[in-house]
Coordinates of C-alpha atoms in Angstrom, one line a residue:
Chain A
M16 CA -40.0 -37.3 -105.8
S17 CA -36.5 -37.1 -104.2
M18 CA -34.1 -35.0 -106.2
I19 CA -31.2 -35.0 -103.8
V20 CA -30.5 -37.4 -101.0
T21 CA -27.5 -37.0 -98.7
T22 CA -26.9 -39.9 -96.2
D23 CA -24.6 -39.4 -93.2
L24 CA -22.6 -36.9 -95.2
S25 CA -19.4 -35.7 -93.6
R26 CA -16.4 -33.7 -94.7
T27 CA -13.2 -33.3 -92.7
Y28 CA -10.4 -31.0 -93.9
N29 CA -6.8 -31.6 -92.9
P30 CA -7.6 -35.1 -91.4
D31 CA -3.9 -35.8 -90.8
T32 CA -2.9 -32.5 -89.2
I33 CA -5.5 -30.3 -87.5
P34 CA -8.8 -31.9 -88.5
V35 CA -11.6 -29.4 -89.3
H36 CA -15.0 -31.1 -89.4
A37 CA -17.0 -29.0 -91.8
L38 CA -19.9 -31.4 -92.1
R39 CA -20.8 -34.1 -89.6
G40 CA -23.3 -36.7 -90.7
V41 CA -25.8 -34.6 -92.6
T42 CA -28.8 -36.6 -93.9
L43 CA -31.2 -34.7 -96.1
T44 CA -33.7 -35.2 -98.8
I45 CA -34.5 -32.4 -101.2
G46 CA -37.6 -33.0 -103.4
S47 CA -38.1 -32.0 -107.0
G48 CA -39.3 -28.4 -107.4
E49 CA -38.3 -27.3 -103.9
F50 CA -37.2 -23.7 -103.2
T51 CA -34.9 -24.3 -100.2
A52 CA -32.5 -22.2 -98.3
I53 CA -29.6 -23.5 -96.3
V54 CA -28.8 -21.1 -93.6
G55 CA -26.4 -20.9 -90.7
P56 CA -23.5 -18.8 -89.4
S57 CA -20.2 -18.5 -91.2
G58 CA -18.3 -21.8 -90.9
S59 CA -21.4 -23.8 -90.3
G60 CA -20.8 -25.9 -93.5
K61 CA -23.3 -24.4 -96.0
T62 CA -20.9 -24.0 -98.9
T63 CA -19.3 -27.3 -98.1
L64 CA -22.7 -29.0 -98.3
L65 CA -23.4 -27.3 -101.7
N66 CA -20.0 -28.3 -103.0
L67 CA -20.6 -31.9 -102.1
I68 CA -24.1 -32.0 -103.6
G69 CA -22.7 -30.3 -106.7
G70 CA -19.9 -32.9 -107.1
L71 CA -17.2 -30.2 -106.7
D72 CA -15.8 -31.8 -103.6
T73 CA -15.5 -35.3 -102.3
P74 CA -17.1 -36.4 -99.0
S75 CA -15.0 -37.9 -96.2
G76 CA -17.9 -40.1 -95.3
G77 CA -21.5 -40.8 -96.4
R78 CA -22.8 -40.3 -99.9
V79 CA -24.8 -38.0 -102.1
L80 CA -27.4 -39.3 -104.5
V81 CA -28.6 -37.0 -107.2
G82 CA -31.6 -38.3 -109.2
G83 CA -30.6 -41.7 -108.1
T84 CA -26.9 -41.4 -109.2
D85 CA -24.3 -41.9 -106.5
M86 CA -22.0 -38.9 -107.0
S87 CA -19.0 -40.7 -105.3
R88 CA -19.0 -43.2 -108.2
L89 CA -18.4 -40.5 -110.8
S90 CA -15.0 -39.0 -111.5
G91 CA -13.1 -37.2 -114.2
N92 CA -15.1 -36.3 -117.3
A93 CA -18.1 -38.4 -116.2
L94 CA -18.5 -36.1 -113.1
I95 CA -18.0 -32.9 -115.2
D96 CA -20.6 -34.1 -117.7
F97 CA -23.0 -35.0 -115.0
R98 CA -22.7 -31.5 -113.6
K99 CA -23.1 -30.0 -117.1
N100 CA -26.3 -32.0 -117.8
H101 CA -28.0 -32.0 -114.4
I102 CA -26.8 -29.2 -112.2
G103 CA -26.9 -25.4 -112.6
F104 CA -24.6 -23.2 -110.6
V105 CA -25.0 -19.6 -109.4
F106 CA -22.1 -18.2 -107.6
Q107 CA -21.8 -15.3 -105.2
S108 CA -19.4 -13.4 -107.5
Y109 CA -21.5 -14.1 -110.7
N110 CA -18.4 -15.6 -112.4
L111 CA -19.4 -14.9 -115.9
I112 CA -16.8 -15.3 -118.6
P113 CA -15.5 -11.7 -119.1
V114 CA -14.8 -11.9 -122.8
L115 CA -18.3 -13.3 -123.7
T116 CA -21.4 -11.2 -124.1
A117 CA -24.5 -11.8 -121.9
Y118 CA -26.0 -13.9 -124.7
E119 CA -22.9 -16.0 -125.1
N120 CA -22.5 -16.5 -121.4
A121 CA -26.1 -17.7 -121.0
E122 CA -25.6 -20.0 -124.0
F123 CA -22.3 -21.3 -122.9
V124 CA -23.3 -24.5 -121.0
M125 CA -25.8 -25.4 -123.8
L126 CA -22.9 -25.1 -126.2
L127 CA -20.8 -27.4 -124.1
Q128 CA -23.7 -29.9 -124.2
G129 CA -23.7 -29.7 -128.0
R130 CA -27.3 -28.5 -128.3
P131 CA -28.4 -27.3 -131.8
E132 CA -28.1 -23.6 -132.5
K133 CA -31.8 -23.1 -133.0
E134 CA -32.6 -24.6 -129.7
R135 CA -29.9 -22.6 -128.0
R136 CA -31.0 -19.3 -129.6
E137 CA -34.7 -19.8 -128.6
R138 CA -33.9 -20.9 -125.1
V139 CA -31.3 -18.2 -124.4
R140 CA -33.4 -15.4 -125.9
A141 CA -36.4 -16.5 -123.8
L142 CA -34.4 -16.7 -120.6
L143 CA -32.7 -13.3 -121.1
A144 CA -36.2 -11.9 -121.8
A145 CA -37.4 -13.6 -118.6
V146 CA -34.7 -12.0 -116.6
G147 CA -35.3 -8.6 -118.2
L148 CA -32.0 -8.4 -120.2
E149 CA -33.1 -8.9 -123.8
A150 CA -31.9 -5.3 -124.5
H151 CA -28.5 -6.1 -123.0
M152 CA -27.7 -9.4 -124.5
D153 CA -24.7 -8.1 -126.6
R154 CA -23.1 -6.5 -123.6
R155 CA -20.1 -8.0 -121.9
P156 CA -20.1 -8.5 -118.1
S157 CA -18.0 -5.4 -117.5
Q158 CA -20.8 -3.4 -119.2
L159 CA -23.5 -4.8 -116.8
S160 CA -24.3 -4.0 -113.2
G161 CA -23.8 -6.6 -110.5
G162 CA -27.6 -7.4 -110.5
Q163 CA -27.6 -7.7 -114.2
Q164 CA -24.6 -10.0 -114.2
Q165 CA -26.2 -12.2 -111.5
R166 CA -29.3 -12.4 -113.7
V167 CA -27.2 -13.5 -116.6
A168 CA -25.6 -16.1 -114.3
V169 CA -29.1 -17.4 -113.4
A170 CA -30.0 -17.6 -117.1
R171 CA -26.7 -19.5 -117.8
A172 CA -27.6 -21.9 -115.0
L173 CA -31.1 -22.4 -116.2
A174 CA -30.4 -22.6 -119.9
P175 CA -29.5 -26.2 -120.1
R176 CA -32.7 -27.2 -118.1
P177 CA -30.8 -28.7 -115.2
D178 CA -32.5 -30.9 -112.6
F179 CA -31.7 -28.3 -109.9
I180 CA -29.8 -25.1 -109.3
L181 CA -27.2 -24.7 -106.5
A182 CA -26.9 -21.0 -105.6
D183 CA -24.1 -20.0 -103.2
E184 CA -25.0 -16.7 -101.5
P185 CA -26.5 -15.4 -104.8
T186 CA -27.6 -12.0 -103.3
A187 CA -24.5 -11.4 -101.2
N188 CA -23.0 -8.8 -103.6
L189 CA -26.3 -7.2 -104.7
D190 CA -28.1 -4.1 -103.5
S191 CA -31.6 -4.7 -102.0
H192 CA -33.4 -3.6 -105.2
S193 CA -31.3 -6.0 -107.4
A194 CA -31.6 -8.7 -104.8
E195 CA -35.4 -8.4 -104.7
N196 CA -35.5 -8.5 -108.5
L197 CA -33.4 -11.6 -108.6
L198 CA -35.5 -13.4 -106.0
D199 CA -38.7 -12.5 -107.9
M200 CA -37.2 -13.9 -111.0
M201 CA -35.9 -17.1 -109.5
A202 CA -39.2 -17.7 -107.7
R203 CA -41.1 -17.2 -111.0
L204 CA -38.8 -19.6 -112.9
N205 CA -39.1 -22.1 -110.0
G206 CA -42.9 -21.9 -110.5
E207 CA -42.9 -21.8 -114.3
E208 CA -40.2 -24.4 -115.1
G209 CA -40.4 -26.4 -111.9
T210 CA -36.6 -26.1 -111.4
T211 CA -35.4 -27.0 -107.9
F212 CA -33.5 -24.3 -106.2
L213 CA -31.1 -24.8 -103.3
F214 CA -29.5 -21.7 -101.8
S215 CA -26.9 -21.2 -99.2
T216 CA -27.5 -17.7 -97.7
H217 CA -27.3 -15.3 -94.9
D218 CA -29.7 -13.0 -96.5
Q219 CA -33.0 -12.6 -94.7
R220 CA -34.8 -11.7 -97.9
V221 CA -33.9 -15.0 -99.4
I222 CA -34.8 -16.9 -96.2
D223 CA -38.2 -15.1 -96.2
R224 CA -38.9 -16.3 -99.8
A225 CA -37.8 -19.9 -99.2
R226 CA -40.4 -22.6 -98.8
R227 CA -38.0 -24.7 -96.8
V228 CA -35.2 -23.5 -94.5
I229 CA -32.5 -25.9 -93.3
T230 CA -30.3 -24.5 -90.6
L231 CA -26.8 -25.8 -90.2
V232 CA -24.7 -25.3 -87.0
D233 CA -21.2 -26.7 -86.7
G234 CA -21.7 -28.9 -89.7
E235 CA -24.9 -30.5 -88.4
V236 CA -28.6 -30.0 -89.3
A237 CA -29.9 -28.0 -86.4
E238 CA -33.3 -27.3 -87.8
D239 CA -35.3 -28.2 -91.0
V240 CA -38.5 -26.1 -91.4
R241 CA -41.0 -26.4 -94.2
R242 CA -43.4 -23.5 -94.8
Chain B
M106 CA -16.0 -19.9 -136.0
N107 CA -15.8 -22.5 -133.3
R108 CA -16.7 -20.9 -129.9
S109 CA -13.6 -22.2 -128.2
L110 CA -11.4 -20.5 -130.8
V111 CA -13.5 -17.3 -130.4
L112 CA -13.0 -17.5 -126.7
A113 CA -9.2 -18.1 -127.1
W114 CA -8.9 -15.2 -129.5
R115 CA -10.7 -12.8 -127.2
N116 CA -8.8 -14.1 -124.1
I117 CA -5.5 -13.1 -125.6
W118 CA -6.7 -9.5 -125.9
R119 CA -7.6 -9.3 -122.3
N120 CA -4.2 -7.9 -121.6
K121 CA -3.3 -6.1 -124.9
R122 CA 0.0 -4.8 -123.8
R123 CA 1.3 -8.2 -122.7
T124 CA 0.1 -9.9 -125.8
L125 CA 1.7 -7.3 -128.1
I126 CA 5.0 -7.5 -126.2
S127 CA 5.0 -11.3 -126.4
A128 CA 4.0 -11.3 -130.0
A129 CA 6.7 -8.7 -130.8
S130 CA 9.4 -10.8 -129.2
V131 CA 8.4 -13.7 -131.4
A132 CA 8.2 -11.4 -134.4
F133 CA 11.7 -10.1 -133.9
A134 CA 13.1 -13.6 -133.3
V135 CA 11.5 -14.7 -136.6
L136 CA 12.7 -11.6 -138.4
F137 CA 16.2 -12.3 -137.2
S138 CA 16.2 -16.0 -137.9
V139 CA 14.6 -15.7 -141.3
S140 CA 17.1 -13.0 -142.3
V141 CA 20.1 -14.8 -141.0
S142 CA 19.1 -18.1 -142.5
S143 CA 18.3 -16.5 -145.8
L144 CA 21.6 -14.7 -145.9
Q145 CA 23.4 -17.8 -145.0
K146 CA 21.6 -19.9 -147.6
G147 CA 22.0 -17.2 -150.2
G148 CA 25.7 -17.0 -149.6
W149 CA 26.2 -20.7 -149.8
D150 CA 24.0 -21.1 -152.7
R151 CA 25.9 -18.5 -154.6
M152 CA 29.2 -20.1 -153.7
L153 CA 28.0 -23.6 -154.7
D154 CA 26.5 -22.1 -157.8
N155 CA 29.9 -20.6 -158.7
V156 CA 31.7 -23.8 -158.0
V157 CA 29.2 -26.2 -159.3
R158 CA 27.4 -24.5 -162.1
F159 CA 30.5 -22.7 -163.3
Y160 CA 33.0 -25.5 -163.0
F161 CA 32.2 -28.9 -161.5
G162 CA 28.7 -29.4 -162.8
Y163 CA 26.0 -31.3 -161.0
A164 CA 27.4 -34.6 -162.0
Q165 CA 30.5 -36.1 -163.6
V166 CA 31.6 -39.4 -165.1
H167 CA 35.2 -40.6 -164.6
A168 CA 37.2 -43.7 -165.0
A169 CA 36.7 -45.8 -161.8
G170 CA 38.9 -44.6 -159.0
Y171 CA 39.6 -41.1 -160.4
S172 CA 38.0 -39.4 -157.6
E173 CA 40.3 -41.2 -155.1
E174 CA 43.5 -40.5 -157.1
Q175 CA 43.1 -37.6 -159.5
T176 CA 45.9 -38.3 -161.9
I177 CA 46.0 -38.2 -165.7
D178 CA 46.8 -41.9 -165.7
R179 CA 43.2 -42.5 -164.6
S180 CA 41.9 -40.8 -167.7
M181 CA 39.6 -42.6 -170.1
A182 CA 39.4 -42.9 -173.8
M183 CA 37.0 -40.4 -175.5
D184 CA 34.6 -41.8 -178.0
A185 CA 32.2 -39.5 -179.8
D186 CA 29.7 -42.3 -180.3
R187 CA 29.6 -43.1 -176.6
M188 CA 29.2 -39.4 -175.7
R189 CA 26.2 -39.3 -178.0
E190 CA 24.8 -42.5 -176.4
W191 CA 25.2 -40.8 -172.9
E192 CA 23.6 -37.6 -174.2
G193 CA 20.7 -39.8 -175.4
A194 CA 20.4 -41.4 -172.0
L195 CA 20.3 -37.9 -170.4
G196 CA 17.4 -36.8 -172.5
G197 CA 19.6 -34.6 -174.8
R198 CA 21.6 -33.0 -172.0
Q199 CA 25.1 -32.2 -173.2
V200 CA 28.2 -34.1 -172.0
V201 CA 31.3 -31.8 -171.6
P202 CA 34.7 -33.6 -171.8
R203 CA 37.8 -32.3 -169.9
L204 CA 41.3 -33.4 -169.5
E205 CA 42.7 -32.0 -166.3
S206 CA 45.8 -32.2 -164.3
F207 CA 48.0 -30.0 -162.2
A208 CA 50.9 -28.2 -163.8
L209 CA 53.4 -25.5 -163.1
A210 CA 52.9 -22.3 -165.0
S211 CA 56.0 -20.1 -165.3
T212 CA 57.1 -16.9 -166.9
G213 CA 60.7 -17.3 -165.7
P214 CA 60.7 -14.9 -162.7
A215 CA 57.4 -16.2 -161.4
T216 CA 56.0 -19.7 -161.2
V217 CA 52.7 -20.9 -159.8
G218 CA 50.8 -24.1 -159.5
V219 CA 47.7 -24.3 -161.7
L220 CA 45.0 -26.7 -162.6
L221 CA 45.4 -27.1 -166.3
S222 CA 42.1 -27.9 -167.9
G223 CA 41.8 -29.1 -171.5
I224 CA 38.3 -28.1 -172.7
D225 CA 36.1 -28.4 -175.7
P226 CA 35.6 -24.6 -176.2
E227 CA 32.1 -24.8 -177.6
R228 CA 30.7 -27.3 -175.2
E229 CA 32.4 -25.7 -172.2
D230 CA 31.0 -22.3 -173.2
A231 CA 27.6 -23.7 -173.6
F232 CA 27.9 -25.3 -170.1
T233 CA 29.7 -22.6 -168.0
G234 CA 29.4 -19.5 -170.2
L235 CA 33.2 -19.3 -170.0
A236 CA 33.4 -17.0 -173.1
A237 CA 31.4 -14.4 -171.3
R238 CA 33.9 -14.5 -168.4
V239 CA 36.8 -13.3 -170.6
V240 CA 37.7 -9.9 -169.3
K241 CA 40.7 -9.4 -171.6
G242 CA 41.7 -10.8 -175.0
A243 CA 39.6 -13.5 -176.7
Y244 CA 38.1 -16.9 -175.9
L245 CA 39.7 -20.2 -177.0
Q246 CA 39.2 -21.6 -180.5
P247 CA 39.2 -25.4 -180.8
D248 CA 42.1 -25.6 -183.2
E249 CA 44.4 -23.0 -181.8
Q250 CA 47.3 -23.3 -179.3
G251 CA 46.3 -20.4 -177.1
L252 CA 46.0 -20.3 -173.4
L253 CA 43.2 -18.9 -171.3
V254 CA 44.4 -17.8 -167.9
S255 CA 42.3 -16.9 -164.9
A256 CA 42.7 -13.4 -163.5
G257 CA 44.4 -14.4 -160.3
I258 CA 47.0 -16.4 -162.1
A259 CA 47.6 -13.6 -164.6
T260 CA 48.2 -11.3 -161.6
D261 CA 50.5 -13.7 -159.9
L262 CA 52.5 -14.4 -163.1
G263 CA 52.4 -10.8 -164.1
V264 CA 51.2 -11.7 -167.6
G265 CA 48.7 -10.1 -170.0
V266 CA 47.2 -11.0 -173.4
G267 CA 49.9 -11.9 -175.9
D268 CA 52.5 -12.8 -173.2
T269 CA 54.0 -16.3 -173.1
V270 CA 53.6 -18.8 -170.3
I271 CA 55.6 -22.0 -170.0
L272 CA 53.7 -25.0 -168.7
L273 CA 55.3 -28.0 -167.1
S274 CA 53.7 -31.2 -165.8
Q275 CA 53.7 -34.9 -165.7
G276 CA 51.9 -36.4 -168.7
Y277 CA 50.1 -39.6 -169.3
Q278 CA 51.9 -42.7 -168.2
S279 CA 54.8 -40.6 -166.7
A280 CA 55.7 -38.8 -169.9
T281 CA 57.2 -35.4 -169.5
A282 CA 54.7 -32.7 -170.4
D283 CA 55.9 -29.2 -171.3
G284 CA 55.0 -26.5 -173.7
K285 CA 55.0 -22.8 -174.3
Y286 CA 51.8 -21.0 -175.0
A287 CA 50.7 -17.4 -175.7
V288 CA 48.0 -16.0 -173.5
T289 CA 45.0 -15.3 -175.7
G290 CA 42.6 -14.3 -173.0
I291 CA 42.1 -13.7 -169.3
V292 CA 39.0 -14.9 -167.5
S293 CA 37.5 -13.9 -164.2
F294 CA 35.4 -16.1 -161.9
G295 CA 33.1 -15.2 -159.1
S296 CA 34.9 -17.7 -156.9
P297 CA 38.3 -16.5 -155.7
D298 CA 39.5 -20.1 -155.5
L299 CA 38.8 -20.6 -159.2
N300 CA 40.5 -17.3 -160.0
K301 CA 43.7 -18.4 -158.5
L302 CA 43.7 -21.9 -160.0
M303 CA 42.4 -22.3 -163.5
V304 CA 44.3 -22.3 -166.8
F305 CA 42.6 -23.5 -170.0
L306 CA 43.8 -25.1 -173.2
P307 CA 41.7 -26.4 -176.1
L308 CA 41.1 -30.1 -175.5
A309 CA 43.1 -31.3 -178.5
E310 CA 46.1 -29.2 -177.5
A311 CA 45.9 -30.4 -173.9
Q312 CA 45.8 -34.0 -175.1
Y313 CA 48.9 -33.3 -177.1
F314 CA 50.5 -31.5 -174.1
F315 CA 49.9 -34.4 -171.7
G316 CA 50.6 -37.1 -174.3
A317 CA 47.1 -38.4 -173.8
E318 CA 45.6 -38.2 -177.3
G319 CA 41.9 -39.2 -177.5
R320 CA 41.6 -39.2 -173.7
A321 CA 39.7 -37.2 -171.0
T322 CA 39.8 -37.3 -167.2
S323 CA 36.2 -36.2 -166.7
F324 CA 32.9 -35.8 -168.4
V325 CA 30.6 -33.2 -166.9
L326 CA 26.9 -33.8 -167.3
D327 CA 25.4 -30.4 -168.2
L328 CA 22.3 -30.6 -166.0
E329 CA 19.9 -27.6 -165.4
G330 CA 19.8 -27.9 -161.6
Q331 CA 19.9 -30.1 -158.5
D332 CA 16.5 -31.6 -159.3
E333 CA 17.9 -33.4 -162.3
V334 CA 20.7 -35.0 -160.5
P335 CA 19.1 -38.1 -159.1
G336 CA 17.6 -39.0 -162.5
A337 CA 20.8 -38.4 -164.4
L338 CA 22.9 -40.4 -161.9
A339 CA 20.4 -43.3 -162.2
A340 CA 20.5 -43.1 -166.0
M341 CA 24.3 -43.1 -166.2
R342 CA 24.8 -45.7 -163.5
G343 CA 22.3 -47.9 -165.4
L344 CA 24.4 -47.5 -168.5
L345 CA 27.9 -47.8 -167.2
D346 CA 29.8 -50.6 -165.6
P347 CA 30.8 -49.5 -162.0
E348 CA 34.0 -51.5 -162.4
V349 CA 35.1 -49.3 -165.2
H350 CA 33.4 -45.9 -164.6
E351 CA 32.3 -43.9 -161.6
V352 CA 29.3 -41.5 -161.8
L353 CA 29.3 -38.9 -159.1
G354 CA 26.9 -36.2 -158.0
W355 CA 28.0 -32.7 -157.0
E356 CA 27.9 -33.5 -153.3
E357 CA 30.5 -36.3 -153.9
L358 CA 32.5 -34.1 -156.2
I359 CA 33.0 -31.3 -153.6
P360 CA 32.6 -33.0 -150.2
D361 CA 34.8 -30.4 -148.5
L362 CA 32.5 -27.6 -149.5
V363 CA 29.4 -29.6 -148.6
Q364 CA 30.9 -30.4 -145.2
A365 CA 31.9 -26.7 -144.7
R366 CA 28.3 -25.7 -145.4
A367 CA 27.0 -28.3 -143.0
F368 CA 29.4 -27.1 -140.3
D369 CA 28.5 -23.4 -140.9
E370 CA 24.8 -24.2 -140.8
A371 CA 25.1 -26.3 -137.7
G372 CA 26.7 -23.2 -136.0
S373 CA 23.8 -21.1 -137.0
V374 CA 21.3 -23.7 -135.8
I375 CA 22.9 -23.5 -132.4
V376 CA 22.7 -19.7 -132.4
L377 CA 19.0 -19.9 -133.5
I378 CA 18.3 -22.5 -130.8
I379 CA 19.7 -20.2 -128.2
L380 CA 17.6 -17.4 -129.6
Y381 CA 14.4 -19.5 -129.6
L382 CA 15.2 -20.7 -126.0
I383 CA 15.3 -17.1 -124.9
I384 CA 12.0 -16.4 -126.7
A385 CA 10.6 -19.6 -125.2
F386 CA 11.3 -18.4 -121.7
G387 CA 9.6 -15.1 -122.5
L388 CA 6.6 -16.9 -123.9
F389 CA 6.6 -19.2 -120.9
G390 CA 6.4 -16.2 -118.6
T391 CA 3.3 -15.0 -120.5
V392 CA 1.8 -18.5 -120.4
L393 CA 2.5 -18.8 -116.7
M394 CA 0.7 -15.5 -116.0
M395 CA -2.2 -16.4 -118.3
T396 CA -2.6 -19.6 -116.3
K397 CA -2.0 -18.4 -112.8
E398 CA -4.2 -15.3 -112.9
R399 CA -7.2 -17.2 -114.3
E400 CA -7.2 -20.3 -112.1
Y401 CA -10.4 -19.0 -110.4
E402 CA -12.1 -18.8 -113.8
F403 CA -10.8 -22.2 -114.7
G404 CA -12.4 -23.5 -111.5
V405 CA -15.7 -21.9 -112.5
L406 CA -15.5 -23.4 -116.0
I407 CA -14.8 -26.9 -114.8
A408 CA -17.6 -26.5 -112.2
I409 CA -20.2 -25.6 -114.8
G410 CA -19.3 -28.4 -117.1
M411 CA -16.2 -27.7 -119.3
R412 CA -14.0 -30.7 -119.5
R413 CA -10.4 -30.2 -118.6
G414 CA -9.3 -31.2 -122.1
Q415 CA -11.5 -28.5 -123.6
L416 CA -10.1 -26.0 -121.3
T417 CA -6.5 -27.0 -122.1
G418 CA -7.4 -26.8 -125.7
I419 CA -8.5 -23.2 -125.3
L420 CA -5.3 -22.3 -123.5
W421 CA -3.2 -24.0 -126.1
A422 CA -5.1 -22.1 -128.9
E423 CA -4.3 -18.9 -127.0
V424 CA -0.6 -19.6 -126.9
L425 CA -0.8 -20.7 -130.6
F426 CA -2.6 -17.5 -131.6
L427 CA -0.2 -15.4 -129.8
S428 CA 2.9 -17.2 -131.2
L429 CA 1.6 -17.4 -134.8
M430 CA 0.6 -13.8 -134.7
G431 CA 4.2 -13.0 -133.8
A432 CA 5.5 -15.4 -136.3
L433 CA 3.4 -14.1 -139.2
A434 CA 4.4 -10.5 -138.3
G435 CA 8.0 -11.5 -138.2
M436 CA 7.7 -13.2 -141.6
A437 CA 5.9 -10.2 -143.0
M438 CA 8.7 -8.0 -141.8
A439 CA 11.4 -10.4 -143.0
L440 CA 10.0 -10.9 -146.6
P441 CA 10.7 -7.4 -147.9
V442 CA 14.1 -7.3 -146.2
V443 CA 15.1 -10.7 -147.7
A444 CA 13.7 -9.9 -151.1
W445 CA 15.6 -6.6 -151.2
F446 CA 18.9 -8.2 -150.4
Q447 CA 18.3 -10.9 -152.9
V448 CA 18.0 -8.3 -155.6
N449 CA 20.6 -6.0 -154.1
P450 CA 23.2 -8.3 -152.4
I451 CA 25.6 -6.9 -149.8
V452 CA 29.0 -6.4 -151.5
F453 CA 32.0 -6.2 -149.3
T454 CA 34.9 -4.0 -150.3
G455 CA 38.3 -3.1 -149.0
E456 CA 39.8 -5.2 -146.2
M457 CA 36.6 -7.1 -145.5
A458 CA 36.6 -8.2 -149.2
D459 CA 40.3 -9.3 -148.8
V460 CA 39.4 -11.4 -145.8
Y461 CA 36.6 -13.1 -147.7
E462 CA 38.8 -13.8 -150.7
K463 CA 41.5 -15.1 -148.5
F464 CA 39.1 -17.8 -147.4
G465 CA 38.1 -18.5 -151.0
V466 CA 34.8 -16.9 -150.7
E467 CA 33.3 -14.3 -153.1
P468 CA 32.8 -11.1 -151.1
V469 CA 29.1 -10.9 -152.0
M470 CA 26.3 -11.8 -149.5
P471 CA 23.0 -12.2 -151.3
T472 CA 19.9 -13.5 -149.5
V473 CA 17.5 -16.0 -150.9
V474 CA 13.7 -16.0 -150.6
D475 CA 13.1 -19.6 -149.8
A476 CA 9.6 -20.7 -148.6
R477 CA 11.3 -23.6 -146.7
I478 CA 13.1 -21.1 -144.4
F479 CA 9.8 -19.4 -143.6
L480 CA 8.1 -22.7 -143.1
V481 CA 10.8 -23.9 -140.7
Q482 CA 10.3 -20.8 -138.6
G483 CA 6.5 -21.4 -138.6
A484 CA 7.1 -25.0 -137.6
T485 CA 9.5 -24.0 -134.8
I486 CA 7.0 -21.5 -133.4
F487 CA 4.3 -24.1 -133.6
L488 CA 6.4 -26.6 -131.7
L489 CA 7.3 -23.9 -129.1
A490 CA 3.7 -23.1 -128.6
A491 CA 2.9 -26.8 -128.3
A492 CA 5.6 -27.2 -125.7
M493 CA 4.3 -24.1 -123.8
A494 CA 0.9 -25.7 -123.5
V495 CA 2.3 -28.4 -121.3
Y496 CA 2.2 -26.1 -118.3
P497 CA -1.5 -25.2 -118.5
W498 CA -2.3 -28.8 -119.2
L499 CA -0.5 -29.9 -116.0
R500 CA -2.1 -27.1 -114.0
I501 CA -5.6 -27.8 -115.3
R502 CA -5.3 -31.5 -114.9
S503 CA -4.8 -31.3 -111.2
L504 CA -7.0 -28.2 -110.6
S505 CA -9.7 -28.6 -108.0
P506 CA -12.6 -26.3 -108.7
V507 CA -13.3 -25.8 -105.0
T508 CA -9.6 -24.8 -104.3
A509 CA -9.4 -22.6 -107.4
M510 CA -12.6 -20.8 -106.5
R511 CA -11.6 -20.3 -102.9
H512 CA -8.7 -18.0 -104.0

């Protein structure tokens, strides 16, 4: 079943001055439960593609369908609510809320969704246990290592049971041990919960774990390999 | 507690020093404005109390037109039955008759203008406590011919108890009024104006002096406080023909003082507005930093599903917490200060006292603990905080998550 469909997707920055074509007619289909890496050199359009799929940016041409919903037709709160209910984000710099504990950070999106407390508690505790942080759930981000923070970020992204997770260079700031742990954990959650993962990455360890690797060059799909 | 409020509360403590400095600036502004407002209100209340409660009363009844032209020819006939009827309409509150006109008081070498007030000694004392203000000699008796002189007049005339004073005035219907009276007592008022103005005769003697037997120029309604004024005015106006009588509240009786207070308070309001504007700019600097330094984080929050309105609400709560924290601290500091000076008012002496008295103001500055003054400060801070939230709202409204997270 197709989770994400991009059709002739393009994004041009500064169209009126010095146009920069970040994406040029990208057409892709990402299926449900995939564990896919988008790779390519810096400036190839990886982050731009993720931003467009995540509804954080608006395409200059083409369209993005997520679960059958045309993202370009959503705006304002409808778009924010769509992201909240269907998409999980993991960022390169973790981006946890510094004044909330690990537990509160992981619970945050579920809270925005208005889920009942019991459901939130059970889900968040289970996820923090799954990412090996049940003993650290009362710690704030500043009291956690980079790897631990990124695992909390993954728990936050997974907690509301999104349709898929967009992870932009999730291992870029991690040492190799933490990166391996994180990848093990994400692979396990992908298997156990069937959550679709879409990474942008330079990291060979991530590429090696991916079951599908899409290579972008100059904003175009140069290669799409399934393993 | 709501998680957004928890988030807002924790956010303001991210930069403790900045928060404490901002809250302290609000606290000192509130301390200053509460103290100044309380001092000002205390001073004016005391002055009005002196003038209203110790002389004019909260309401008076006159013959129609007396307030426009205060002459003895606009006096009205006294009638004991009618006074009882009015007292009944006022729920038992006393009516105090007076016959008043200006006169010259002379000892030969010295002559001064005075307000000669014919009073019912018992009723007047029950209303103003005049007997307790006698500092030398004795209070008036209803059937005697003695004269009660205020301290300032006694000084100007150089008279003491037992000395004789000649009074000269124009009586009822242009009759000549003159008489010679022995000073039986000297009274002292809190108000310097009253001290340099008042001379009292028993009502019957004053009626005889002015040739206005059985008449009075005003009837003071002995009310307990301002709260009783509207009811009393309505009761008396319902009872009396406006063509024949006028019923006036204290604000109509002393419009000059009311206007002077309004003018003085307007001046203070301008000073306080300037103060709060300065505080507002300080607060705005904090809000500006709180917003600019967290745009990346705002981008993340919007990306993961927080609506812009929710985010603005958190920022607004942060500004509100910070401001109210300062306001509450300011009020907590101001309360003991204001309460202390209410019990122990500032008393000016020497040249400063002379300056005050020259302007007819008692040289005493009490404060007053009035919840409304505190509430006004709280409301002002609330409005300031609300206004401050406009900037984060504008920023967040136009914030692109991608652009915010790129920086």
